[in-house]
Coordinates of C-alpha atoms in Angstrom, one line a residue:
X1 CA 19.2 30.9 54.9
X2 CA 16.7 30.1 57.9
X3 CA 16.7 26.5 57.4
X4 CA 17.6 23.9 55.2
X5 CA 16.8 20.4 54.2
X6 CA 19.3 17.4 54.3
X7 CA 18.0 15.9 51.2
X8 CA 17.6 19.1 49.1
X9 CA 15.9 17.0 46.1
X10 CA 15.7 13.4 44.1
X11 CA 14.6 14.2 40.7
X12 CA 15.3 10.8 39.7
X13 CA 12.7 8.1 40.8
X14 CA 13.2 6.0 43.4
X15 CA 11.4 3.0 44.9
X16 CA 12.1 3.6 48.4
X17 CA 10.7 6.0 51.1
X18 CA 12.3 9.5 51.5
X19 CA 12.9 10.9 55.1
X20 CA 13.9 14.2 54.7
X21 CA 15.1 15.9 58.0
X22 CA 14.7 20.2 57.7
X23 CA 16.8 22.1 60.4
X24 CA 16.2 25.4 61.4
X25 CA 18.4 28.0 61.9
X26 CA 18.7 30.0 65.1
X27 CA 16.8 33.0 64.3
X28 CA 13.5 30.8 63.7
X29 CA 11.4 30.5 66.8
X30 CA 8.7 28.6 64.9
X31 CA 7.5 27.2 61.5
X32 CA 5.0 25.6 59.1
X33 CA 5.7 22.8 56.6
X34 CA 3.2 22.1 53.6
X35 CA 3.7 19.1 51.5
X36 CA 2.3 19.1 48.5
X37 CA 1.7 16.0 46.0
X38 CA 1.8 16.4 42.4
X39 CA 1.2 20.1 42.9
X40 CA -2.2 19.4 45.6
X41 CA -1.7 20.3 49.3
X42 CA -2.1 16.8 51.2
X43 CA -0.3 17.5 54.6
X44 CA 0.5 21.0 56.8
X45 CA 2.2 20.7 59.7
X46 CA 2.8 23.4 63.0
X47 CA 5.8 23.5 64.7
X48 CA 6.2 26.2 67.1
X49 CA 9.2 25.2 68.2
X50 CA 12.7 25.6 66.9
X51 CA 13.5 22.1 66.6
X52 CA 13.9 19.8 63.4
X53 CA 11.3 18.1 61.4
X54 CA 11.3 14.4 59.8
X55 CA 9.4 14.5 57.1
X56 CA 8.6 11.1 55.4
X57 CA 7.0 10.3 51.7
X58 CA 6.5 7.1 51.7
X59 CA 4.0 6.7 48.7
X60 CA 4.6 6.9 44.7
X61 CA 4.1 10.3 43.2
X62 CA 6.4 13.5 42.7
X63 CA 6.4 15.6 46.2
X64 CA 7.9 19.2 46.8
X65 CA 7.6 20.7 50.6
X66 CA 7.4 24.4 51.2
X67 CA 7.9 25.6 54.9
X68 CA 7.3 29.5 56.1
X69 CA 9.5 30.1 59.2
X70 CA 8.9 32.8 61.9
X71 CA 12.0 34.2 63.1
X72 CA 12.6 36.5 66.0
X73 CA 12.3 40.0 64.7
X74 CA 8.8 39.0 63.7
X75 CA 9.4 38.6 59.9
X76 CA 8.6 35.0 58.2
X77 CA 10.4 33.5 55.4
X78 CA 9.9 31.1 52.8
X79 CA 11.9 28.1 51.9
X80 CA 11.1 25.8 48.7
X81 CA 12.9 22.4 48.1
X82 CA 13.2 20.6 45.1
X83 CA 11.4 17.5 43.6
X84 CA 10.8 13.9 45.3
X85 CA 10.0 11.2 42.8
X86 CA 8.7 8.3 44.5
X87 CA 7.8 5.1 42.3
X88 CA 7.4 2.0 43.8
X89 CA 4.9 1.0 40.9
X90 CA 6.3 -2.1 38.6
X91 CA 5.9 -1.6 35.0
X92 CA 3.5 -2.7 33.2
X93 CA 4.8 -6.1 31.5
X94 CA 2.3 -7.8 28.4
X95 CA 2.9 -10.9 27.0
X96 CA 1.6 -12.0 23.9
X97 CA 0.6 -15.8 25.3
X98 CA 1.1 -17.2 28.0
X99 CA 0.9 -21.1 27.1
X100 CA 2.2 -21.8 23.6
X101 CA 2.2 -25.4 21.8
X102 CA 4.3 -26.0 18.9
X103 CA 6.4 -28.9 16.8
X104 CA 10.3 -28.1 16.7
X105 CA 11.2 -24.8 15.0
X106 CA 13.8 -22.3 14.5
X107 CA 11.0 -19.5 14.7
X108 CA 12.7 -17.5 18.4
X109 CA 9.7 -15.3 17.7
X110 CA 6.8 -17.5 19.3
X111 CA 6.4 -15.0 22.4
X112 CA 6.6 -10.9 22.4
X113 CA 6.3 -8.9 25.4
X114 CA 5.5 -5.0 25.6
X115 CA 6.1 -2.7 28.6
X116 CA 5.1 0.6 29.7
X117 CA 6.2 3.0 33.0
X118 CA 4.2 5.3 35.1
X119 CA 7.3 7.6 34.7
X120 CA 9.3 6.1 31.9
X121 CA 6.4 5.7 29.1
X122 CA 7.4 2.9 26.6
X123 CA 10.4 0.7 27.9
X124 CA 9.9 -2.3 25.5
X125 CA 13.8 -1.7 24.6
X126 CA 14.4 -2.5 27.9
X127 CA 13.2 -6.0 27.8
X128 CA 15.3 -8.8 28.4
X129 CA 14.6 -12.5 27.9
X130 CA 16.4 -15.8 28.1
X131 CA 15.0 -16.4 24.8
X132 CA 18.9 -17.2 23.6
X133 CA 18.9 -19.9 26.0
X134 CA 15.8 -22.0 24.5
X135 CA 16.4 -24.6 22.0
X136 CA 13.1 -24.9 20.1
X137 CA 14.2 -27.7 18.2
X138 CA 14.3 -30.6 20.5
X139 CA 10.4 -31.6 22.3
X140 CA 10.6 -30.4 25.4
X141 CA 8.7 -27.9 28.3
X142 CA 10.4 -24.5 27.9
X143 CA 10.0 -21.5 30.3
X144 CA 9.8 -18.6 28.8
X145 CA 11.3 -15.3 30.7
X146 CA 10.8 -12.0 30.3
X147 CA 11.8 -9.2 32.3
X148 CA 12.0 -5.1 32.3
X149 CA 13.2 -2.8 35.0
X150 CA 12.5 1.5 35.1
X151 CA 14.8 3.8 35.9
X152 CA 13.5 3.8 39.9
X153 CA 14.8 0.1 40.0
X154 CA 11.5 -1.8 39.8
X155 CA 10.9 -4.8 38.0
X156 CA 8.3 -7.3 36.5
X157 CA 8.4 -10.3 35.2
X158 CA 5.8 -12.6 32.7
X159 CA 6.5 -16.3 32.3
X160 CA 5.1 -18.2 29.2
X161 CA 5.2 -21.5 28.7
X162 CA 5.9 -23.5 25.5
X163 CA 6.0 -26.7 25.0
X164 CA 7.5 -28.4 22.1
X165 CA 5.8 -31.6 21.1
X166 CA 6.6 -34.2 18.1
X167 CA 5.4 -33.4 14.7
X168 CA 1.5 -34.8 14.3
X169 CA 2.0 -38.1 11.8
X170 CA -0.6 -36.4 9.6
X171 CA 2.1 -33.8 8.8
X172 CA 3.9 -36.4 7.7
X173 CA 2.0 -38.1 5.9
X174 CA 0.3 -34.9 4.2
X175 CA 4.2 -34.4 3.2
X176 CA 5.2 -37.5 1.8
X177 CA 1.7 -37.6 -0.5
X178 CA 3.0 -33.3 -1.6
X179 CA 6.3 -34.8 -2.7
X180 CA 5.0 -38.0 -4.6
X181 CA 2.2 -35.1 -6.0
X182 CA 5.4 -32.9 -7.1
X183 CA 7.5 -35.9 -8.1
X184 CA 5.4 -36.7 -10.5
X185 CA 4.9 -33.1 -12.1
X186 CA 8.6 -32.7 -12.4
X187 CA 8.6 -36.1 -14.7
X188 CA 5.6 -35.3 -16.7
X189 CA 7.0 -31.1 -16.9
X190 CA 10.2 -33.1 -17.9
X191 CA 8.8 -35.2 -20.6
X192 CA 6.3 -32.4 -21.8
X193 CA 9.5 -30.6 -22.2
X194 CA 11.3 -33.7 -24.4
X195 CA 8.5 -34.2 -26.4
X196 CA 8.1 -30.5 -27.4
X197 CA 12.0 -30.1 -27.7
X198 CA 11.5 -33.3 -30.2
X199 CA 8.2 -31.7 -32.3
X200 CA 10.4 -28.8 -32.8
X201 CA 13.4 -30.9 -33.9
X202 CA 10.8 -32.9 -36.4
X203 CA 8.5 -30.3 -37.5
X204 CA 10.3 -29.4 -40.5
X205 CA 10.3 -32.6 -41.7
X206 CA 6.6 -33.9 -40.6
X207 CA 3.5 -33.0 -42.8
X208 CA 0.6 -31.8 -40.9
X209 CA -2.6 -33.5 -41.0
X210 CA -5.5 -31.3 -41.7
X211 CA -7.3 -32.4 -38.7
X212 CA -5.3 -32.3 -35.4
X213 CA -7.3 -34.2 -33.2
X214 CA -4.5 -34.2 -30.1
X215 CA -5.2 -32.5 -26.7
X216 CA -3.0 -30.1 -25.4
X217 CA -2.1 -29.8 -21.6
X218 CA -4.6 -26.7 -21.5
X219 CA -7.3 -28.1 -22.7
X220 CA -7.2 -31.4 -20.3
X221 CA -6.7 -29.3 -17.5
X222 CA -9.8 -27.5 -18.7
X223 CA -11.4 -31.0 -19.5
X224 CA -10.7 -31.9 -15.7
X225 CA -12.0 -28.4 -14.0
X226 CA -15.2 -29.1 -16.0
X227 CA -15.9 -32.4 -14.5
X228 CA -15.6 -31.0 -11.3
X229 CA -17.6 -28.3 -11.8
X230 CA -20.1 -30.8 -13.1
X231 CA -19.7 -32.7 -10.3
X232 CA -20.3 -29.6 -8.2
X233 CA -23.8 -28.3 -9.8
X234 CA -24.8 -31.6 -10.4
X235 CA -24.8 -31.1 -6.2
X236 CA -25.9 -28.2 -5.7
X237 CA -29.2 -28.4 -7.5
X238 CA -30.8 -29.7 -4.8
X239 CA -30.0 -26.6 -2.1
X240 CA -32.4 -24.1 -2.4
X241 CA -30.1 -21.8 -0.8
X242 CA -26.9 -22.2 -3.4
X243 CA -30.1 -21.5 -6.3
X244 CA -31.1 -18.8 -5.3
X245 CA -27.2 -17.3 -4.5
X246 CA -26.5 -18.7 -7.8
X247 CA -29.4 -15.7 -9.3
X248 CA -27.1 -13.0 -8.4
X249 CA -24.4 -14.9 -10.3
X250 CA -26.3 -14.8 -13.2
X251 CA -25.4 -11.9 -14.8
X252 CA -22.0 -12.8 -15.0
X253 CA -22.2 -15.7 -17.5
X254 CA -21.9 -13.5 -20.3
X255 CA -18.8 -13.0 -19.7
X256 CA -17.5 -16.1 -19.2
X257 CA -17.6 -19.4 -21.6
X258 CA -16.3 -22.1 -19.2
X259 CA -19.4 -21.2 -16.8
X260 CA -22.9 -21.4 -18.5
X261 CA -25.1 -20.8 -15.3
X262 CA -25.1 -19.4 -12.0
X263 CA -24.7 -22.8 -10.3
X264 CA -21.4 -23.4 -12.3
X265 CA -20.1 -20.4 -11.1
X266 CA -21.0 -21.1 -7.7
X267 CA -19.4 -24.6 -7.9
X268 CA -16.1 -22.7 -9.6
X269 CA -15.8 -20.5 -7.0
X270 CA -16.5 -23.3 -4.2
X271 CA -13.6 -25.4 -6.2
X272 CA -11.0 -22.4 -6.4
X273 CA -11.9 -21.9 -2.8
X274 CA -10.7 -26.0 -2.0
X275 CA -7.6 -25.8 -4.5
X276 CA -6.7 -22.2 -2.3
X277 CA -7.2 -24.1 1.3
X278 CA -5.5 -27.4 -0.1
X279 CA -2.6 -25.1 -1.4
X280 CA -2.0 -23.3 2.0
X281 CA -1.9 -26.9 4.3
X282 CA 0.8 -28.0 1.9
X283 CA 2.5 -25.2 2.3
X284 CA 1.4 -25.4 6.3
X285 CA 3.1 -28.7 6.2
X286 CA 6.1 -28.0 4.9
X287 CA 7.1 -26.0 7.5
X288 CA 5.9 -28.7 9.9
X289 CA 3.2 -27.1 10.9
X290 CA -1.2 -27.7 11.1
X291 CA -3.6 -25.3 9.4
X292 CA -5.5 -24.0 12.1
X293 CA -9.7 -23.8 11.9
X294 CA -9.2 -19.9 11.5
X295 CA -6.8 -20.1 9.3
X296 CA -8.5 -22.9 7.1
X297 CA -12.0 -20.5 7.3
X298 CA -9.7 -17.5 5.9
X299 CA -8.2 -19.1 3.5
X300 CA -11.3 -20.8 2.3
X301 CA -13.3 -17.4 2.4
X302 CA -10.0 -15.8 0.4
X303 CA -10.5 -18.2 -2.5
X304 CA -14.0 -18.0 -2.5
X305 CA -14.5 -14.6 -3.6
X306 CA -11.3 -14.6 -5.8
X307 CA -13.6 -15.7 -9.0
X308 CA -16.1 -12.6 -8.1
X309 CA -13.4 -10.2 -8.3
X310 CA -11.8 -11.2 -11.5
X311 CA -15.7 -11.6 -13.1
X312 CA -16.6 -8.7 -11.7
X313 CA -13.5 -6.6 -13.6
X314 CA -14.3 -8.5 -16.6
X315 CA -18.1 -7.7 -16.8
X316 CA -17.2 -4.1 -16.1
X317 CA -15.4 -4.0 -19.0
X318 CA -18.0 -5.9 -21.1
X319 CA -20.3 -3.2 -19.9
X320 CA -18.5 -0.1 -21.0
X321 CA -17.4 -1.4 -24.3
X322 CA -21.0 -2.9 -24.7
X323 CA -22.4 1.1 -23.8
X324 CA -20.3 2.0 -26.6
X325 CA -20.8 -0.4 -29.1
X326 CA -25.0 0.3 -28.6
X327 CA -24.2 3.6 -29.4
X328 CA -22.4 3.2 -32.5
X329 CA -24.5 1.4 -33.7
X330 CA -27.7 3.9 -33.7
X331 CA -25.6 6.4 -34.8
X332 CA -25.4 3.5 -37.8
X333 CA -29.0 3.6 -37.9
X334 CA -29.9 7.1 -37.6
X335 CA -27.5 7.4 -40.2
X336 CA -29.2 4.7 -42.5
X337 CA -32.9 6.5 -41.9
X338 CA -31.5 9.9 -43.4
X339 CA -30.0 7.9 -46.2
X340 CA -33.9 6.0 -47.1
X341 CA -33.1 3.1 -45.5
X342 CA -35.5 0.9 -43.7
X343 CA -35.4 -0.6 -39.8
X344 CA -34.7 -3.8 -41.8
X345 CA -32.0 -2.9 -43.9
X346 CA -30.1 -0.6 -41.1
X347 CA -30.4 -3.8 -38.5
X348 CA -28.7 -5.4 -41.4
X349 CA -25.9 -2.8 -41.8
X350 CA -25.4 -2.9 -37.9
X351 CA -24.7 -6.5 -37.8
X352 CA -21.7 -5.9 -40.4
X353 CA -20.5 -2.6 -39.5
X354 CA -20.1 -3.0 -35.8
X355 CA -18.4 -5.9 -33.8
X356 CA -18.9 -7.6 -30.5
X357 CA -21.9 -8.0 -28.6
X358 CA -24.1 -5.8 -30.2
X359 CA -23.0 -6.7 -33.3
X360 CA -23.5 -10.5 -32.6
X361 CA -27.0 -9.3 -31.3
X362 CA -28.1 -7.5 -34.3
X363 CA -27.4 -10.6 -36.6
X364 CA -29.7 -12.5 -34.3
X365 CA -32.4 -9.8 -35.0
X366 CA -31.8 -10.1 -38.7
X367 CA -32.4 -13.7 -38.4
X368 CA -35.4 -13.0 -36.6
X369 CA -36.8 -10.5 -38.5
X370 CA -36.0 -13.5 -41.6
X371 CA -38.0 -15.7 -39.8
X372 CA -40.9 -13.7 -39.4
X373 CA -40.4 -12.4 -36.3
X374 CA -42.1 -8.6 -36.0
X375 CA -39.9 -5.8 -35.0
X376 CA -41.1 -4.6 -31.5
X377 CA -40.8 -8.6 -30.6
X378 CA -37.3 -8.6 -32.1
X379 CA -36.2 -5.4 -29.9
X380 CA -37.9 -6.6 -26.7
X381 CA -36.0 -9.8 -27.1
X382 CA -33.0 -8.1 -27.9
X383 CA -34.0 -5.5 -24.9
X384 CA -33.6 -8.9 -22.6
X385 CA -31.4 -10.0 -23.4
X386 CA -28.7 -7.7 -23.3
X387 CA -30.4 -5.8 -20.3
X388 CA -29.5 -2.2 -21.5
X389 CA -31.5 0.9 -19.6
X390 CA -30.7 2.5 -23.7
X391 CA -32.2 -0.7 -25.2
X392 CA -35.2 -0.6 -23.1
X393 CA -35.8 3.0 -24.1
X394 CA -35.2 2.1 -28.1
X395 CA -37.7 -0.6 -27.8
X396 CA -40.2 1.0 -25.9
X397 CA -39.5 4.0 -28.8
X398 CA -40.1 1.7 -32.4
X399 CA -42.8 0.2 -30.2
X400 CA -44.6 3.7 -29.9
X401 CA -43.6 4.7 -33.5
X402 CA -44.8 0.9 -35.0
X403 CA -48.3 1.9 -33.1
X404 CA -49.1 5.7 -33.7
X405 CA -46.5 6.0 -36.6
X406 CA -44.2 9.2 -36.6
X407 CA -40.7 10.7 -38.3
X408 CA -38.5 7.9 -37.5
X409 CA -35.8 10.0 -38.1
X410 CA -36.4 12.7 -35.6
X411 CA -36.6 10.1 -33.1
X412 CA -33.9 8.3 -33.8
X413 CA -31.6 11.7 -33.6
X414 CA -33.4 12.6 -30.5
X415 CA -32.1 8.8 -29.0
X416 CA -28.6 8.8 -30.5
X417 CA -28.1 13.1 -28.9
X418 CA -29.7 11.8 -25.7
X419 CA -27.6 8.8 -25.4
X420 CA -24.5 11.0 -26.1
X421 CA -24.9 13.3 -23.6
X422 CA -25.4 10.5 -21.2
X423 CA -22.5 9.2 -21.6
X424 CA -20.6 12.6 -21.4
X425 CA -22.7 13.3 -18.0
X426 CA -21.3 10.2 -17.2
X427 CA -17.7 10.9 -18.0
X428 CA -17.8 14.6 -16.6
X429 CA -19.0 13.3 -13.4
X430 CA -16.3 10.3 -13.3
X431 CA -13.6 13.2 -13.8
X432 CA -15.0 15.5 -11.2
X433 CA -15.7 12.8 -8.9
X434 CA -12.3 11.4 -9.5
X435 CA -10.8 13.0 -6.6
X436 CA -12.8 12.0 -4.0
X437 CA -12.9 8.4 -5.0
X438 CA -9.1 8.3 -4.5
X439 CA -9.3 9.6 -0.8
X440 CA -11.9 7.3 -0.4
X441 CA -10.0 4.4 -2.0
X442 CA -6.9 5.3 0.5
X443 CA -9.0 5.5 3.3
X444 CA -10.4 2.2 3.0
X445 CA -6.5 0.7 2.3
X446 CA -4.9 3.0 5.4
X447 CA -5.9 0.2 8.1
X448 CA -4.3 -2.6 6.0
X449 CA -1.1 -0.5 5.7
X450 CA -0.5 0.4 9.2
X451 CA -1.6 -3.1 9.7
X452 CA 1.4 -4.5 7.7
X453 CA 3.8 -1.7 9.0
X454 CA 2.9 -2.6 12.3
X455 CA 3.5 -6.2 11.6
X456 CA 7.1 -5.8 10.3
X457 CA 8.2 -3.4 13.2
X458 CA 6.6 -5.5 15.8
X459 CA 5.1 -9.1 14.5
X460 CA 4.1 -9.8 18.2
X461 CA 2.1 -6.6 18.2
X462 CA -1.7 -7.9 17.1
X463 CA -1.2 -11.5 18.7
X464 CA -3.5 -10.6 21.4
X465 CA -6.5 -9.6 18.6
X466 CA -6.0 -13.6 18.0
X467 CA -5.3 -15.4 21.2
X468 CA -7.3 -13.7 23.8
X469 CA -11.2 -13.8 24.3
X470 CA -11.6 -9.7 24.5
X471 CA -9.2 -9.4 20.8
X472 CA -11.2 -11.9 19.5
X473 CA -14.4 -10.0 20.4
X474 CA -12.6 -6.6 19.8
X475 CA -11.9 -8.3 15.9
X476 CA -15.3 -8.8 15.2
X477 CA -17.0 -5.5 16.3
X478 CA -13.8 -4.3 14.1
X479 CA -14.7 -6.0 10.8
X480 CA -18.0 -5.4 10.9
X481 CA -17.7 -1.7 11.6
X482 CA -14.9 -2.0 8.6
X483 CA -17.7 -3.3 6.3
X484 CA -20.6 -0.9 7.4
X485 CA -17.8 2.0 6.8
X486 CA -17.5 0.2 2.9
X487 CA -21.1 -0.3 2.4
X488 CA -21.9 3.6 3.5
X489 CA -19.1 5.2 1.8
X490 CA -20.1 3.1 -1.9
X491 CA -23.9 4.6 -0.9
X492 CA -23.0 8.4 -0.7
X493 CA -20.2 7.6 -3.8
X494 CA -22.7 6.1 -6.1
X495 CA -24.5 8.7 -8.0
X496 CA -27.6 7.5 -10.6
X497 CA -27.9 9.1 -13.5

């Protein structure tokens, strides 16, 4: 060798300067040094001399030095050392607040910290805290600690401080009314339980009445909600905003008894929405603890919408079987034409062949057409009222053929074939299109999922998203690119036929 260094490498970081001395060996009457820094030349040095070299790195980042000596039969030579990791950077140390307020609690999990290296990546395993130390039960102002240090020895440090105050006196006062609330259940569950253990224990020996005129628990519970919800449209009445939300409610009261009119179901879902955000502050208090304003707002908007869904499936349903039932019931009629029947008589024989809807509908035309009502005003009422594409085209159909006459028959097979292979367009398209709807419907639930993944591995992880000014922002811009996603996918998905 023609020189050597004294420190021949430190591949392992370190967070102190490196001096490294290289010595030359007698045969070297000069040499050049070149230090290079993460693989870019930053320093070349001449020495034309045959004395050592101090060489010091003094600044975080992974160095090697190469130096060409010129010995004394005029040849050079080259001589590599290894790798000098330098990190004097901290790592990078996140807490998930730094000022926390809370009533006594067992909860150790009120502060997370994450940390990351320049060198070492994630060290959050590294993380100690004096989290063990705190006693979150007694009121007090707690520090609390956490610290991390990387392989090269450096360290950093976040405080947060929580303080533990004395539960509010609303809590208790919210619990002592929740336990007289569920006292009281549990003596009237009790003695609804006696009193039906009794009825069964007397039954064989009572006669019934013919008329029953008692009021089961149902049906005052029932009795109850209705008040309220007469309370509430009573209300809202005078909001011009809530009438004309309650239009696109509308449709919906077909399929549901307790709520005649958009404004009921309004008030319904405004009262499901209460009973949700009355439900989570008992359950808030409980654990000695005060529904927060965002919390209240998602819980509100969570009950709110909880009626829409569950009408929403229903009138679905209504809708197919309703699809299905209208087309039953021309085949009825077609079928009636061929056998010499009139429009009058195959109404008739619709309204006791077929159930449901339709066939409740086509009694109401029979009555109709009793009363004296003609038939195109009979089937544009009818057309309204059930609000069928396949009932507009049958009325506007008798319309033309009660006008400029025509084979009634032919018609009516041309309606029931078309209506047919509607419905197996339809069906063919739901089956082809079936396979894409589920990628879409997983893509839309992904977020959610990694969301509650996330959550379990690391509950500390989206805190930030809630108590910092940027997640907050960060939150919104999320959602509402999360609902413009929804509202573009359902656009390219939904295909008119």
């Amino acid at each position: 060798m023609n020189g050597k260094f004294d420190i021949q490498s430190a591949e392992k970081p370190v967070n102190h300067d490196i001096n490294v001395v290289f010595s030359p060996s007698q045969n070297v009457i000069s040499y050049t040094y070149q230090i290079y820094k993460e693989g870019i030349l930053i320093n070349q040095t001449n020495i034309s001399s045959n004395s050592s070299a101090n060489i010091l790195l003094n600044e975080t980042g992974t160095y090697k030095i190469s130096v060409q000596t010129n010995l004394i039969n005029g040849t050079s030579d080259i001589i590599n050392s290894g790798e000098y990791i330098i990190d004097k950077e901290a790592p990078k140390l996140t807490i998930s607040n730094t000022k926390i307020i809370t009533t006594p609690t067992n909860d150790k999990n009120l502060v997370s910290c994450v940390a990351s290296d320049n060198y070492d990546g994630n060290i959050t395993n590294k993380i100690t805290s004096n989290i063990d130390s705190l006693n979150f039960k007694k009121t007090g102002n707690y520090t609390y600690t956490c610290t991390v240090q990387d392989e090269a020895g450096n360290i950093a440090t976040q405080n947060a401080l929580i303080s533990v105050k004395p539960h509010n006196t609303s809590i208790y006062i919210i619990q002592i009314v929740c336990f007289i609330i569920i006292f009281f259940l549990i003596i009237k569950i009790i003695k609804l339980f006696k009193v039906v253990k009794l009825e069964e224990r007397l039954e064989p020996y009572v006669i019934k009445p013919l008329k029953n005129d008692t009021i089961n628990t149902s049906e005052k519970i029932k009795r109850i909600y209705m008040q309220f919800l007469d309370l509430f449209t009573s209300k809202l009445k005078k909001s011009v905003v809530a009438n004309k939300y309650a239009k696109r409610l509308e449709k919906y009261t077909i399929v549901t008894t307790t709520h005649k009119t958009g404004l009921d179901i309004l008030s319904g879902k405004i009262i499901i929405a209460c009973l949700f955000t009355v439900m989570a502050i008992i359950i808030k208090a409980f654990q000695f603890k005060l529904l927060g304003s965002l919390e209240t707002l998602g819980v509100f908007v969570l009950g709110f919408f909880v009626l829409d869904i569950y009408l929403f499936a229903k009138y679905k349903v209504f809708r197919w079987n309703l699809e299905s039932d209208f087309i039953a019931a021309i085949t009825i009629m077609n079928n009636s034409f061929k056998s010499g029947r009139s429009i009058t008589q195959a109404i008739e024989i619709v309204s006791t062949e077929v159930g449901g809807t339709i066939g409740a509908e086509f009694k109401r035309m029979n009555l109709e057409l009793l009363y004296g009502l003609d038939i195109g005003q009979v089937f544009k009422r009818f057309s309204k009222r059930v609000n069928l594409e396949e009932a507009t085209y049958l009325t506007a159909s008798l319309t033309i053929l009660n006008k400029t006459g025509g084979d009634i028959i032919k018609v009516f097979s041309s309606i029931e074939r078309s209506l047919f292979d509607k419905r197996k367009l339809r069906l063919e398209l739901k089956s082809l299109t079936s396979g894409s709807r589920i990628i879409v419907y997983v893509l839309l639930g992904i977020p959610f999922f990694f969301i509650f993944v996330i959550s379990l591995i690391n509950p500390g992880y989206f805190m930030p998203f809630l108590t910092t000014d940027i997640g907050r922002i960060l939150l919104i811009f999320m959602i509402i690119y999360y609902i413009i996603f929804v509202v573009v996918v359902r656009k390219i998905m939904k295909v008119v036929i």
